[in-house]
């Protein structure tokens, strides 16, 4: 009833999964996992936002202006990742860019089903670090694609570029390095740029002339054709 009766505040399907065991555990792990530092005490973190608006709730709970500022230094908003964004980054890397292209909520429903079926690694400190590393890769990919000025389909290029990386260059995924450095290696950045150019070429040459590329990206055959073209060096 609550899915349809609330006309004042939009309720997303993902809101109903906030109390799932997977997300509760990921939240708990995020609160006790710190970014490594060379010297001194580890204090900085990422914030896994299990429930919508949770970051701002935690920030506003801080009792003083100094405490609020310390919180923002320790966990800046740019290091807050919602469960839907985390699912987007993980699913793209796992080779489901066509699902991610359907939108955050639609992808999250599929992601949730995969959790129930045991197809997503169970929460642990390492799987949490792996997830954040994929978020960082996705963020860096977004910057690279933006700099290439393709003029359109930036989101879809991100999804398909990260999917190619996950399938064909798993050796470049060093989650512990990315977690420690909070950045990707120059080699990985160069590979992402090269793959983005290939994805753009793929999008410019659909099998059906004049097809809506945004809609095509939502179909598995778009992903399958990209893999075929990549493996056969046709792009």
CSV table of C-alpha atoms in Angstrom, one decimal:
chain,number,residue,atom,x,y,z
A,1,UNK,CA,0.0,0.0,0.0
A,2,UNK,CA,2.8,2.4,0.9
A,3,UNK,CA,4.3,2.0,-2.5
A,4,UNK,CA,1.3,3.7,-4.1
A,5,UNK,CA,-0.5,5.6,-1.3
A,6,UNK,CA,2.2,8.2,-0.7
A,7,UNK,CA,1.7,11.1,-3.1
A,8,UNK,CA,3.7,13.7,-1.3
A,9,UNK,CA,7.2,12.0,-1.2
A,10,UNK,CA,8.4,9.8,-3.9
A,11,UNK,CA,9.1,6.3,-2.7
A,12,UNK,CA,11.5,4.2,-4.7
A,13,UNK,CA,11.6,0.4,-4.8
A,14,UNK,CA,15.1,0.6,-3.3
A,15,UNK,CA,13.7,2.2,-0.2
A,16,UNK,CA,12.0,-1.0,0.7
A,17,UNK,CA,15.4,-2.9,0.7
A,18,UNK,CA,17.1,-0.6,3.2
A,19,UNK,CA,16.7,-3.1,6.0
A,20,UNK,CA,17.9,-6.1,4.0
A,21,UNK,CA,20.7,-8.0,5.8
A,22,UNK,CA,23.1,-7.4,2.9
A,23,UNK,CA,22.8,-3.6,3.2
A,24,UNK,CA,22.9,-3.5,7.0
A,25,UNK,CA,26.1,-5.5,7.0
A,26,UNK,CA,27.7,-3.3,4.3
A,27,UNK,CA,26.7,-0.2,6.4
A,28,UNK,CA,28.3,-1.7,9.5
A,29,UNK,CA,31.5,-2.6,7.6
A,30,UNK,CA,31.7,0.9,6.1
A,31,UNK,CA,31.5,2.5,9.6
A,32,UNK,CA,34.5,0.5,10.9
A,33,UNK,CA,36.7,0.5,7.8
A,34,UNK,CA,39.2,3.3,7.4
A,35,UNK,CA,41.3,4.5,4.5
A,36,UNK,CA,44.9,3.5,5.1
A,37,UNK,CA,47.5,6.3,5.8
A,38,UNK,CA,51.3,6.1,5.9
A,39,UNK,CA,51.6,7.5,9.4
A,40,UNK,CA,49.3,8.4,12.3
A,41,UNK,CA,45.8,7.3,13.0
A,42,UNK,CA,43.4,6.2,10.2
A,43,UNK,CA,40.4,8.5,10.4
A,44,UNK,CA,38.9,9.0,6.9
A,45,UNK,CA,36.2,6.8,5.6
A,46,UNK,CA,33.6,6.2,2.9
A,47,UNK,CA,30.0,6.2,3.9
A,48,UNK,CA,27.7,3.5,2.6
A,49,UNK,CA,24.2,5.0,2.6
A,50,UNK,CA,21.9,2.2,3.3
A,51,UNK,CA,18.8,4.5,3.6
A,52,UNK,CA,18.1,7.6,1.6
A,53,UNK,CA,19.3,10.8,3.3
A,54,UNK,CA,21.2,8.9,5.9
A,55,UNK,CA,24.4,10.9,5.4
A,56,UNK,CA,22.7,14.2,6.1
A,57,UNK,CA,21.0,12.7,9.2
A,58,UNK,CA,24.4,11.6,10.6
A,59,UNK,CA,25.9,15.0,9.8
A,60,UNK,CA,23.1,16.9,11.5
A,61,UNK,CA,23.4,14.6,14.6
A,62,UNK,CA,26.8,16.2,15.3
A,63,UNK,CA,26.3,18.4,18.3
A,64,UNK,CA,28.5,21.4,17.4
A,65,UNK,CA,29.7,23.3,14.4
A,66,UNK,CA,33.2,21.9,15.0
A,67,UNK,CA,31.9,18.3,15.2
A,68,UNK,CA,30.0,18.8,11.9
A,69,UNK,CA,33.1,20.2,10.2
A,70,UNK,CA,35.2,17.3,11.6
A,71,UNK,CA,32.6,14.8,10.2
A,72,UNK,CA,32.8,16.5,6.7
A,73,UNK,CA,36.6,16.3,6.8
A,74,UNK,CA,36.5,12.6,7.8
A,75,UNK,CA,33.7,11.7,5.4
A,76,UNK,CA,33.1,14.3,2.7
A,77,UNK,CA,29.9,14.1,0.7
A,78,UNK,CA,31.9,12.9,-2.3
A,79,UNK,CA,32.7,9.8,-0.4
A,80,UNK,CA,29.1,9.0,0.4
A,81,UNK,CA,27.8,6.2,-1.9
A,82,UNK,CA,24.2,5.2,-1.9
A,83,UNK,CA,23.3,1.5,-2.3
A,84,UNK,CA,21.8,2.2,-5.8
A,85,UNK,CA,25.0,3.8,-7.0
A,86,UNK,CA,27.1,1.0,-5.5
A,87,UNK,CA,24.8,-1.5,-7.3
A,88,UNK,CA,25.3,0.4,-10.6
A,89,UNK,CA,29.1,0.3,-10.4
A,90,UNK,CA,29.2,-3.4,-9.3
A,91,UNK,CA,26.7,-4.5,-12.0
A,92,UNK,CA,28.5,-2.6,-14.8
A,93,UNK,CA,31.8,-4.2,-13.8
A,94,UNK,CA,30.2,-7.7,-13.6
A,95,UNK,CA,29.1,-7.4,-17.2
A,96,UNK,CA,25.5,-6.1,-17.1
A,97,UNK,CA,25.7,-2.7,-18.7
A,98,UNK,CA,22.4,-3.3,-20.4
A,99,UNK,CA,20.7,-3.7,-17.0
A,100,UNK,CA,22.4,-0.6,-15.7
A,101,UNK,CA,21.2,1.3,-18.8
A,102,UNK,CA,17.6,0.7,-17.7
A,103,UNK,CA,18.1,3.1,-14.7
A,104,UNK,CA,19.2,3.0,-11.1
A,105,UNK,CA,16.0,1.6,-9.7
A,106,UNK,CA,15.5,-1.1,-12.4
A,107,UNK,CA,19.1,-2.2,-12.0
A,108,UNK,CA,18.8,-2.2,-8.3
A,109,UNK,CA,15.8,-4.6,-8.4
A,110,UNK,CA,17.9,-7.0,-10.5
A,111,UNK,CA,20.9,-6.5,-8.2
A,112,UNK,CA,18.6,-7.4,-5.2
A,113,UNK,CA,17.4,-10.6,-6.9
A,114,UNK,CA,21.1,-11.6,-7.5
A,115,UNK,CA,21.9,-11.0,-3.8
A,116,UNK,CA,19.0,-13.4,-2.9
A,117,UNK,CA,20.3,-16.0,-5.4
A,118,UNK,CA,23.8,-15.8,-4.0
A,119,UNK,CA,25.3,-14.3,-7.2
A,120,UNK,CA,26.7,-11.2,-5.3
A,121,UNK,CA,29.6,-11.8,-2.9
A,122,UNK,CA,28.5,-11.7,0.7
A,123,UNK,CA,29.5,-8.6,2.8
A,124,UNK,CA,33.0,-8.7,4.2
A,125,UNK,CA,35.7,-6.1,4.6
A,126,UNK,CA,37.3,-7.3,1.4
A,127,UNK,CA,34.1,-7.3,-0.7
A,128,UNK,CA,33.3,-3.8,0.7
A,129,UNK,CA,36.8,-2.6,-0.4
A,130,UNK,CA,36.2,-4.3,-3.8
A,131,UNK,CA,32.9,-2.4,-4.1
A,132,UNK,CA,34.4,1.0,-3.2
A,133,UNK,CA,37.3,0.3,-5.7
A,134,UNK,CA,34.6,-0.2,-8.4
A,135,UNK,CA,32.9,3.0,-7.4
A,136,UNK,CA,36.3,4.8,-7.7
A,137,UNK,CA,36.9,3.2,-11.2
A,138,UNK,CA,33.4,4.4,-12.3
A,139,UNK,CA,34.0,7.9,-11.0
A,140,UNK,CA,37.3,8.1,-12.8
A,141,UNK,CA,35.8,6.6,-16.0
A,142,UNK,CA,33.1,9.3,-15.9
A,143,UNK,CA,35.8,12.0,-15.8
A,144,UNK,CA,37.7,10.4,-18.7
A,145,UNK,CA,34.6,10.1,-20.8
A,146,UNK,CA,33.6,13.7,-20.0
A,147,UNK,CA,37.0,14.9,-21.2
A,148,UNK,CA,36.6,13.1,-24.5
A,149,UNK,CA,33.6,15.3,-25.4
A,150,UNK,CA,31.7,12.7,-27.3
A,151,UNK,CA,28.6,14.9,-27.2
A,152,UNK,CA,26.1,12.3,-26.0
A,153,UNK,CA,25.5,9.0,-24.3
A,154,UNK,CA,28.0,9.7,-21.5
A,155,UNK,CA,26.3,7.5,-19.0
A,156,UNK,CA,25.9,4.6,-21.3
A,157,UNK,CA,29.5,4.9,-22.5
A,158,UNK,CA,30.5,4.7,-18.8
A,159,UNK,CA,28.5,1.5,-18.2
A,160,UNK,CA,29.8,-0.3,-21.3
A,161,UNK,CA,33.4,0.9,-20.8
A,162,UNK,CA,33.5,-0.5,-17.2
A,163,UNK,CA,31.9,-3.7,-18.4
A,164,UNK,CA,34.6,-4.2,-21.0
A,165,UNK,CA,37.2,-3.5,-18.4
A,166,UNK,CA,35.7,-6.1,-16.0
A,167,UNK,CA,35.5,-8.8,-18.7
A,168,UNK,CA,38.8,-8.4,-20.6
A,169,UNK,CA,41.2,-6.7,-18.2
A,170,UNK,CA,40.5,-8.2,-14.7
A,171,UNK,CA,44.3,-8.2,-14.0
A,172,UNK,CA,44.1,-4.4,-13.9
A,173,UNK,CA,41.6,-4.5,-11.0
A,174,UNK,CA,43.8,-4.2,-7.9
A,175,UNK,CA,41.2,-3.2,-5.3
A,176,UNK,CA,43.6,-3.0,-2.5
A,177,UNK,CA,45.8,-0.6,-4.4
A,178,UNK,CA,42.8,1.6,-5.4
A,179,UNK,CA,41.6,1.6,-1.8
A,180,UNK,CA,45.0,2.5,-0.4
A,181,UNK,CA,45.7,5.2,-3.0
A,182,UNK,CA,42.1,6.3,-3.5
A,183,UNK,CA,42.8,6.6,-7.2
A,184,UNK,CA,43.4,4.3,-10.2
A,185,UNK,CA,46.8,3.6,-11.8
A,186,UNK,CA,47.8,5.5,-15.0
A,187,UNK,CA,47.7,2.2,-16.8
A,188,UNK,CA,44.1,1.6,-15.8
A,189,UNK,CA,43.2,5.2,-16.8
A,190,UNK,CA,44.8,4.7,-20.2
A,191,UNK,CA,42.9,1.5,-20.7
A,192,UNK,CA,39.6,3.1,-19.8
A,193,UNK,CA,40.2,5.9,-22.3
A,194,UNK,CA,41.0,3.4,-25.1
A,195,UNK,CA,37.9,1.3,-24.2
A,196,UNK,CA,35.7,4.4,-24.1
A,197,UNK,CA,36.7,5.2,-27.7
A,198,UNK,CA,35.8,1.7,-28.8
A,199,UNK,CA,32.4,1.9,-27.1
A,200,UNK,CA,31.7,5.2,-28.8
A,201,UNK,CA,32.6,3.6,-32.2
A,202,UNK,CA,30.2,0.8,-31.3
A,203,UNK,CA,27.4,3.1,-30.5
A,204,UNK,CA,27.9,5.0,-33.8
A,205,UNK,CA,27.4,1.8,-35.7
A,206,UNK,CA,24.2,0.1,-34.5
A,207,UNK,CA,23.0,-2.9,-36.4
A,208,UNK,CA,19.7,-1.1,-37.3
A,209,UNK,CA,20.4,2.3,-38.8
A,210,UNK,CA,18.5,5.1,-37.1
A,211,UNK,CA,17.8,3.1,-34.0
A,212,UNK,CA,17.5,5.0,-30.7
A,213,UNK,CA,20.9,4.3,-29.1
A,214,UNK,CA,19.7,5.0,-25.6
A,215,UNK,CA,17.0,2.3,-26.0
A,216,UNK,CA,19.5,-0.1,-27.8
A,217,UNK,CA,21.8,0.1,-24.8
A,218,UNK,CA,19.1,-1.5,-22.7
A,219,UNK,CA,19.2,-4.6,-24.7
A,220,UNK,CA,21.5,-7.6,-24.1
A,221,UNK,CA,22.2,-7.9,-27.9
A,222,UNK,CA,24.0,-4.4,-27.7
A,223,UNK,CA,26.4,-5.8,-25.1
A,224,UNK,CA,26.8,-9.1,-27.0
A,225,UNK,CA,27.6,-7.3,-30.2
A,226,UNK,CA,30.2,-5.1,-28.5
A,227,UNK,CA,32.0,-8.1,-27.1
A,228,UNK,CA,32.0,-9.8,-30.6
A,229,UNK,CA,33.3,-6.6,-32.2
A,230,UNK,CA,36.0,-6.2,-29.5
A,231,UNK,CA,37.1,-9.8,-29.7
A,232,UNK,CA,37.3,-9.7,-33.5
A,233,UNK,CA,39.1,-6.3,-33.5
A,234,UNK,CA,36.3,-4.7,-35.5
A,235,UNK,CA,36.4,-1.6,-33.4
